[in-house]
């Protein structure tokens, strides 16, 4: 009976065949593992960026700029899909319940994770269902006052508001401007009456029309009115001066560091997303943040690049969540 090899070389051949079979088996297992497959092939189809706030805002503009860069870098479409509502909870919930394969990524601001858990009676998703991919950037807010306000500096305004309550506009209950106003009140001793509006633009218009006296609002929305002299910016809440209002001091420069407040812009993915997939996205995003056109876009949106990942990103969010939780609890802020 012919076996295809002689008895003389059978033992060596058998050993070689066994080794080859083992190698093939290991290779097959590697191909079958999600991590190895993702590392080799990701992305193999279009990636969806879910933004959980409306189109046209800073998050949407940043998301579209980043998607353009990643599309060129990774040679797959990156599509921005706006899913606003419930302070960002609707879009975040959609991503939390999506497959953990890197093809559905949440672009958000940190308030969905640092304020909402304290503000809403119940959340549609659990914190453990999502994890940070990267904190792209941070942005302070600007402390603007209406034309009728006589105070020329923030300390002067605080002195006035300690004796007579000042009205503050915001983009809505639970918005960054709302929380910043409450932080301002508790830290400075100023008395405030909060007046929520449906968005940043109406809140700015309320200031312009002297419907309210002040607002701690997104700088790009205030900028045209400040530049025209119709509104005054007394300070910015970030740790450094705004690239849009470089002449306006920070609250820290005024000796009021406990009034600092920031908005973080970040990406989150389902918690079970494989590390090799996350690494591909992180590396591409880090390259994007280093590009001159993205740096210019960040500056135009009043943002400072951070590029935080891993432990530092988790810690940053946890620190903000603890701080904001204390404020929400102390003021009794709630959203039904």
Short mmCIF file of C-alpha atoms in Angstrom, two decimals:
data_model
loop_
_atom_site.label_atom_id
_atom_site.label_comp_id
_atom_site.label_asym_id
_atom_site.label_seq_id
_atom_site.Cartn_x
_atom_site.Cartn_y
_atom_site.Cartn_z
CA UNK A 1 0.00 0.00 0.00
CA UNK A 2 1.46 3.30 -0.98
CA UNK A 3 1.49 5.96 1.70
CA UNK A 4 3.22 8.77 -0.22
CA UNK A 5 6.44 8.63 1.83
CA UNK A 6 8.94 5.90 2.78
CA UNK A 7 9.40 4.42 6.24
CA UNK A 8 12.81 6.06 6.37
CA UNK A 9 11.49 9.61 6.32
CA UNK A 10 8.07 8.96 7.88
CA UNK A 11 8.91 10.14 11.43
CA UNK A 12 10.35 13.45 10.24
CA UNK A 13 7.53 14.01 7.81
CA UNK A 14 4.97 13.25 10.46
CA UNK A 15 6.58 15.77 12.79
CA UNK A 16 6.59 18.42 10.08
CA UNK A 17 2.96 17.73 9.27
CA UNK A 18 2.02 17.97 12.94
CA UNK A 19 3.80 21.30 13.30
CA UNK A 20 2.16 22.61 10.13
CA UNK A 21 -1.25 21.52 11.35
CA UNK A 22 -0.69 23.23 14.70
CA UNK A 23 0.39 26.43 12.96
CA UNK A 24 -2.67 26.36 10.72
CA UNK A 25 -4.92 25.81 13.72
CA UNK A 26 -3.35 28.74 15.59
CA UNK A 27 -3.68 30.93 12.52
CA UNK A 28 -7.33 29.96 12.13
CA UNK A 29 -8.01 30.77 15.77
CA UNK A 30 -6.29 34.13 15.39
CA UNK A 31 -8.40 34.95 12.37
CA UNK A 32 -11.49 33.94 14.27
CA UNK A 33 -10.79 36.19 17.27
CA UNK A 34 -12.50 39.62 17.10
CA UNK A 35 -9.38 41.44 18.28
CA UNK A 36 -7.10 39.97 15.63
CA UNK A 37 -9.68 40.47 12.90
CA UNK A 38 -10.26 44.07 13.97
CA UNK A 39 -6.56 44.77 14.16
CA UNK A 40 -6.03 43.46 10.60
CA UNK A 41 -9.12 44.76 8.85
CA UNK A 42 -10.71 47.65 10.77
CA UNK A 43 -12.36 49.64 9.36
CA UNK A 44 -13.77 47.44 6.61
CA UNK A 45 -16.99 49.43 6.14
CA UNK A 46 -18.40 52.92 6.89
CA UNK A 47 -18.16 54.20 10.48
CA UNK A 48 -21.01 56.20 12.01
CA UNK A 49 -20.31 59.15 14.30
CA UNK A 50 -23.44 59.68 16.41
CA UNK A 51 -23.54 63.25 17.74
CA UNK A 52 -26.05 63.66 20.55
CA UNK A 53 -26.63 67.39 20.12
CA UNK A 54 -28.19 69.34 17.21
CA UNK A 55 -26.57 70.02 13.85
CA UNK A 56 -24.75 73.34 13.49
CA UNK A 57 -23.39 73.46 17.03
CA UNK A 58 -19.73 73.19 18.10
CA UNK A 59 -19.93 69.41 18.60
CA UNK A 60 -21.41 68.89 15.15
CA UNK A 61 -18.87 71.17 13.47
CA UNK A 62 -15.96 69.46 15.22
CA UNK A 63 -17.37 66.01 14.42
CA UNK A 64 -17.62 66.78 10.71
CA UNK A 65 -14.08 68.18 10.60
CA UNK A 66 -12.71 65.05 12.28
CA UNK A 67 -14.78 62.72 10.10
CA UNK A 68 -13.30 64.30 6.96
CA UNK A 69 -9.77 63.66 8.21
CA UNK A 70 -10.44 60.08 9.36
CA UNK A 71 -12.14 59.26 6.08
CA UNK A 72 -8.95 60.16 4.21
CA UNK A 73 -6.69 58.48 6.77
CA UNK A 74 -8.58 55.18 7.06
CA UNK A 75 -10.09 55.05 3.55
CA UNK A 76 -13.65 54.42 4.70
CA UNK A 77 -16.60 56.83 4.98
CA UNK A 78 -17.12 58.42 8.42
CA UNK A 79 -20.73 59.60 8.56
CA UNK A 80 -22.03 62.12 11.12
CA UNK A 81 -25.54 61.29 12.34
CA UNK A 82 -27.20 63.83 14.68
CA UNK A 83 -29.40 62.27 17.38
CA UNK A 84 -30.14 65.10 19.85
CA UNK A 85 -32.54 65.12 22.77
CA UNK A 86 -32.80 64.72 26.56
CA UNK A 87 -29.49 66.46 27.24
CA UNK A 88 -27.64 64.03 24.99
CA UNK A 89 -29.17 60.90 26.54
CA UNK A 90 -30.95 59.78 23.35
CA UNK A 91 -27.81 59.60 21.21
CA UNK A 92 -25.73 58.12 24.03
CA UNK A 93 -28.30 55.40 24.62
CA UNK A 94 -28.30 54.51 20.92
CA UNK A 95 -24.53 53.99 20.96
CA UNK A 96 -24.57 52.15 24.29
CA UNK A 97 -26.89 49.57 22.77
CA UNK A 98 -25.02 49.28 19.45
CA UNK A 99 -22.65 46.42 18.56
CA UNK A 100 -19.24 46.86 20.18
CA UNK A 101 -17.34 46.70 16.89
CA UNK A 102 -16.10 50.25 16.38
CA UNK A 103 -18.58 51.11 13.66
CA UNK A 104 -20.82 53.24 15.90
CA UNK A 105 -18.98 55.94 17.88
CA UNK A 106 -20.56 58.60 20.09
CA UNK A 107 -19.39 62.22 19.85
CA UNK A 108 -20.62 64.10 22.90
CA UNK A 109 -19.91 66.74 25.50
CA UNK A 110 -19.12 65.54 28.98
CA UNK A 111 -22.35 66.85 30.55
CA UNK A 112 -24.22 63.77 29.32
CA UNK A 113 -22.01 61.75 31.68
CA UNK A 114 -21.00 64.27 34.35
CA UNK A 115 -24.25 66.20 34.92
CA UNK A 116 -27.13 64.09 33.59
CA UNK A 117 -26.73 61.17 36.04
CA UNK A 118 -27.36 63.64 38.87
CA UNK A 119 -29.98 65.68 37.03
CA UNK A 120 -32.31 63.03 35.60
CA UNK A 121 -34.48 60.85 37.81
CA UNK A 122 -33.48 57.88 35.63
CA UNK A 123 -31.00 57.33 32.82
CA UNK A 124 -31.75 55.17 29.75
CA UNK A 125 -28.29 53.58 29.82
CA UNK A 126 -25.84 52.52 32.50
CA UNK A 127 -22.48 54.27 32.82
CA UNK A 128 -20.69 50.93 32.46
CA UNK A 129 -22.14 50.46 28.96
CA UNK A 130 -19.82 53.12 27.47
CA UNK A 131 -16.16 53.98 27.87
CA UNK A 132 -14.12 56.99 26.72
CA UNK A 133 -12.15 56.70 23.52
CA UNK A 134 -10.70 60.21 23.73
CA UNK A 135 -11.36 63.66 25.18
CA UNK A 136 -10.56 65.80 22.15
CA UNK A 137 -10.73 69.26 23.62
CA UNK A 138 -12.10 71.58 26.26
CA UNK A 139 -13.82 74.93 26.10
CA UNK A 140 -14.63 77.52 28.71
CA UNK A 141 -17.72 79.71 28.68
CA UNK A 142 -17.95 83.51 28.64
CA UNK A 143 -19.59 85.60 31.34
CA UNK A 144 -21.64 88.12 29.37
CA UNK A 145 -23.75 90.97 30.69
CA UNK A 146 -26.59 92.95 29.12
CA UNK A 147 -26.26 96.55 27.90
CA UNK A 148 -28.20 97.89 30.90
CA UNK A 149 -25.78 96.38 33.44
CA UNK A 150 -23.47 99.05 34.87
CA UNK A 151 -20.77 96.74 36.28
CA UNK A 152 -17.59 96.85 34.22
CA UNK A 153 -15.78 94.00 35.97
CA UNK A 154 -16.80 90.64 37.37
CA UNK A 155 -15.96 91.61 40.98
CA UNK A 156 -18.20 94.68 40.59
CA UNK A 157 -21.03 92.51 39.25
CA UNK A 158 -20.62 90.06 42.15
CA UNK A 159 -20.83 92.93 44.66
CA UNK A 160 -24.09 94.12 43.10
CA UNK A 161 -25.58 90.61 42.90
CA UNK A 162 -24.87 89.96 46.57
CA UNK A 163 -27.43 92.59 47.50
CA UNK A 164 -29.93 92.19 44.66
CA UNK A 165 -30.54 88.98 42.71
CA UNK A 166 -29.38 89.01 39.09
CA UNK A 167 -31.24 87.23 36.31
CA UNK A 168 -29.25 84.70 34.25
CA UNK A 169 -30.18 83.21 30.88
CA UNK A 170 -29.04 79.75 29.81
CA UNK A 171 -29.55 77.33 26.93
CA UNK A 172 -31.97 75.33 29.09
CA UNK A 173 -32.40 73.51 32.38
CA UNK A 174 -29.37 71.37 33.08
CA UNK A 175 -27.29 73.01 30.32
CA UNK A 176 -23.63 73.89 30.93
CA UNK A 177 -24.61 77.55 31.32
CA UNK A 178 -27.19 76.66 33.95
CA UNK A 179 -24.69 74.68 36.01
CA UNK A 180 -22.02 77.37 35.55
CA UNK A 181 -24.45 80.00 36.87
CA UNK A 182 -25.18 77.85 39.93
CA UNK A 183 -21.44 77.36 40.52
CA UNK A 184 -21.02 81.13 40.23
CA UNK A 185 -23.77 81.76 42.78
CA UNK A 186 -22.54 79.26 45.36
CA UNK A 187 -18.86 80.18 45.02
CA UNK A 188 -19.30 83.97 45.02
CA UNK A 189 -22.30 84.50 47.27
CA UNK A 190 -24.16 86.25 44.45
CA UNK A 191 -27.93 85.81 44.25
CA UNK A 192 -29.29 84.64 40.91
CA UNK A 193 -32.59 83.88 39.22
CA UNK A 194 -32.19 81.34 36.44
CA UNK A 195 -34.19 81.89 33.22
CA UNK A 196 -33.91 78.92 30.80
CA UNK A 197 -34.24 79.35 27.03
CA UNK A 198 -34.38 76.82 24.20
CA UNK A 199 -30.78 77.01 23.08
CA UNK A 200 -27.72 79.23 23.23
CA UNK A 201 -28.91 81.66 20.53
CA UNK A 202 -32.19 82.61 22.32
CA UNK A 203 -30.22 82.98 25.56
CA UNK A 204 -27.88 85.47 23.86
CA UNK A 205 -30.83 87.37 22.37
CA UNK A 206 -32.38 87.64 25.84
CA UNK A 207 -29.20 89.33 27.01
CA UNK A 208 -29.16 91.63 24.03
CA UNK A 209 -32.75 92.70 24.70
CA UNK A 210 -32.14 93.29 28.44
CA UNK A 211 -34.63 90.53 29.32
CA UNK A 212 -31.95 89.18 31.66
CA UNK A 213 -28.86 90.76 33.17
CA UNK A 214 -26.23 88.07 32.60
CA UNK A 215 -25.44 84.69 31.12
CA UNK A 216 -22.50 82.27 31.21
CA UNK A 217 -22.71 81.05 27.65
CA UNK A 218 -20.75 79.53 24.77
CA UNK A 219 -18.27 82.10 23.51
CA UNK A 220 -18.90 81.72 19.74
CA UNK A 221 -22.55 82.72 20.26
CA UNK A 222 -21.62 85.82 22.25
CA UNK A 223 -18.67 86.82 20.09
CA UNK A 224 -20.42 88.92 17.37
CA UNK A 225 -22.34 90.92 19.98
CA UNK A 226 -19.23 91.46 22.12
CA UNK A 227 -17.17 92.52 19.11
CA UNK A 228 -19.86 95.00 18.06
CA UNK A 229 -19.96 96.48 21.56
CA UNK A 230 -23.60 95.50 22.15
CA UNK A 231 -22.70 93.07 24.97
CA UNK A 232 -19.78 92.98 27.41
CA UNK A 233 -17.77 89.92 28.37
CA UNK A 234 -16.45 90.24 31.93
CA UNK A 235 -14.53 86.97 32.16
CA UNK A 236 -14.11 83.48 30.73
CA UNK A 237 -14.47 80.31 32.82
CA UNK A 238 -11.69 78.25 31.22
CA UNK A 239 -8.24 77.69 32.66
CA UNK A 240 -6.74 79.83 29.93
CA UNK A 241 -7.96 82.79 27.91
CA UNK A 242 -10.26 82.21 24.99
CA UNK A 243 -8.62 82.32 21.56
CA UNK A 244 -11.70 84.26 20.43
CA UNK A 245 -11.58 86.85 23.25
CA UNK A 246 -7.89 87.04 24.17
CA UNK A 247 -8.32 90.39 25.94
CA UNK A 248 -10.91 89.03 28.40
CA UNK A 249 -9.43 87.69 31.69
CA UNK A 250 -10.06 84.21 33.08
CA UNK A 251 -11.87 83.85 36.40
CA UNK A 252 -8.59 82.47 37.76
CA UNK A 253 -6.75 85.67 36.82
CA UNK A 254 -9.38 87.59 38.78
CA UNK A 255 -8.68 85.52 41.88
CA UNK A 256 -11.87 83.49 41.42
CA UNK A 257 -10.44 80.11 40.44
CA UNK A 258 -13.33 78.28 42.11
CA UNK A 259 -15.59 79.69 39.36
CA UNK A 260 -13.74 77.73 36.67
CA UNK A 261 -15.99 75.65 34.45
CA UNK A 262 -15.21 73.72 31.28
CA UNK A 263 -17.05 71.78 28.62
CA UNK A 264 -15.26 68.67 27.38
CA UNK A 265 -15.69 67.33 23.84
CA UNK A 266 -15.18 63.60 23.64
CA UNK A 267 -15.78 60.28 21.90
CA UNK A 268 -17.27 57.24 23.64
CA UNK A 269 -17.66 53.66 22.43
CA UNK A 270 -19.57 50.62 23.72
CA UNK A 271 -17.66 49.17 26.66
CA UNK A 272 -16.89 45.83 24.96
CA UNK A 273 -15.21 47.43 21.92
CA UNK A 274 -11.93 45.55 21.23
CA UNK A 275 -8.75 47.36 22.18
CA UNK A 276 -7.17 46.99 18.69
CA UNK A 277 -10.16 48.83 17.18
CA UNK A 278 -9.88 51.59 19.78
CA UNK A 279 -6.17 51.88 19.08
CA UNK A 280 -6.77 52.43 15.36
CA UNK A 281 -9.26 55.20 16.14
CA UNK A 282 -7.06 56.79 18.83
CA UNK A 283 -4.01 56.95 16.59
CA UNK A 284 -5.98 58.47 13.73
CA UNK A 285 -7.61 61.03 16.01
CA UNK A 286 -4.26 62.00 17.54
CA UNK A 287 -2.91 62.60 14.03
CA UNK A 288 -6.00 64.67 13.20
CA UNK A 289 -5.59 66.89 16.28
CA UNK A 290 -2.01 67.68 15.19
CA UNK A 291 -3.08 68.95 11.75
CA UNK A 292 -2.98 72.74 11.20
CA UNK A 293 -6.52 72.77 9.77
CA UNK A 294 -7.94 70.97 12.83
CA UNK A 295 -6.03 73.27 15.19
CA UNK A 296 -7.52 76.24 13.35
CA UNK A 297 -10.99 74.70 13.56
CA UNK A 298 -10.62 74.16 17.31
CA UNK A 299 -9.54 77.78 17.81
CA UNK A 300 -12.53 79.01 15.80
CA UNK A 301 -14.81 77.00 18.12
CA UNK A 302 -13.12 78.36 21.26
CA UNK A 303 -11.58 74.98 22.04
CA UNK A 304 -8.22 73.91 23.41
CA UNK A 305 -6.87 70.52 22.22
CA UNK A 306 -6.42 67.86 24.93
CA UNK A 307 -6.20 64.43 23.28
CA UNK A 308 -6.68 62.62 26.60
CA UNK A 309 -7.14 58.84 26.50
CA UNK A 310 -7.15 55.90 28.89
CA UNK A 311 -6.75 56.57 32.61
CA UNK A 312 -6.38 60.36 32.37
CA UNK A 313 -9.64 60.62 30.40
CA UNK A 314 -11.50 58.42 32.89
CA UNK A 315 -10.12 60.40 35.83
CA UNK A 316 -10.98 63.75 34.23
CA UNK A 317 -14.60 62.71 33.73
CA UNK A 318 -14.83 61.26 37.24
CA UNK A 319 -13.51 64.49 38.79
CA UNK A 320 -16.05 66.60 36.90
CA UNK A 321 -18.89 64.23 37.71
CA UNK A 322 -18.14 64.38 41.44
CA UNK A 323 -17.91 68.18 41.44
CA UNK A 324 -21.09 68.69 39.42
CA UNK A 325 -22.94 66.14 41.52
CA UNK A 326 -22.30 68.22 44.62
CA UNK A 327 -23.66 71.33 42.89
CA UNK A 328 -26.76 69.59 41.54
CA UNK A 329 -27.54 68.11 44.95
CA UNK A 330 -27.00 71.38 46.76
CA UNK A 331 -29.20 73.40 44.41
CA UNK A 332 -31.91 70.80 43.90
CA UNK A 333 -31.64 70.98 40.09
CA UNK A 334 -33.79 68.31 38.44
CA UNK A 335 -35.14 67.38 35.01
CA UNK A 336 -38.21 65.18 34.79
#
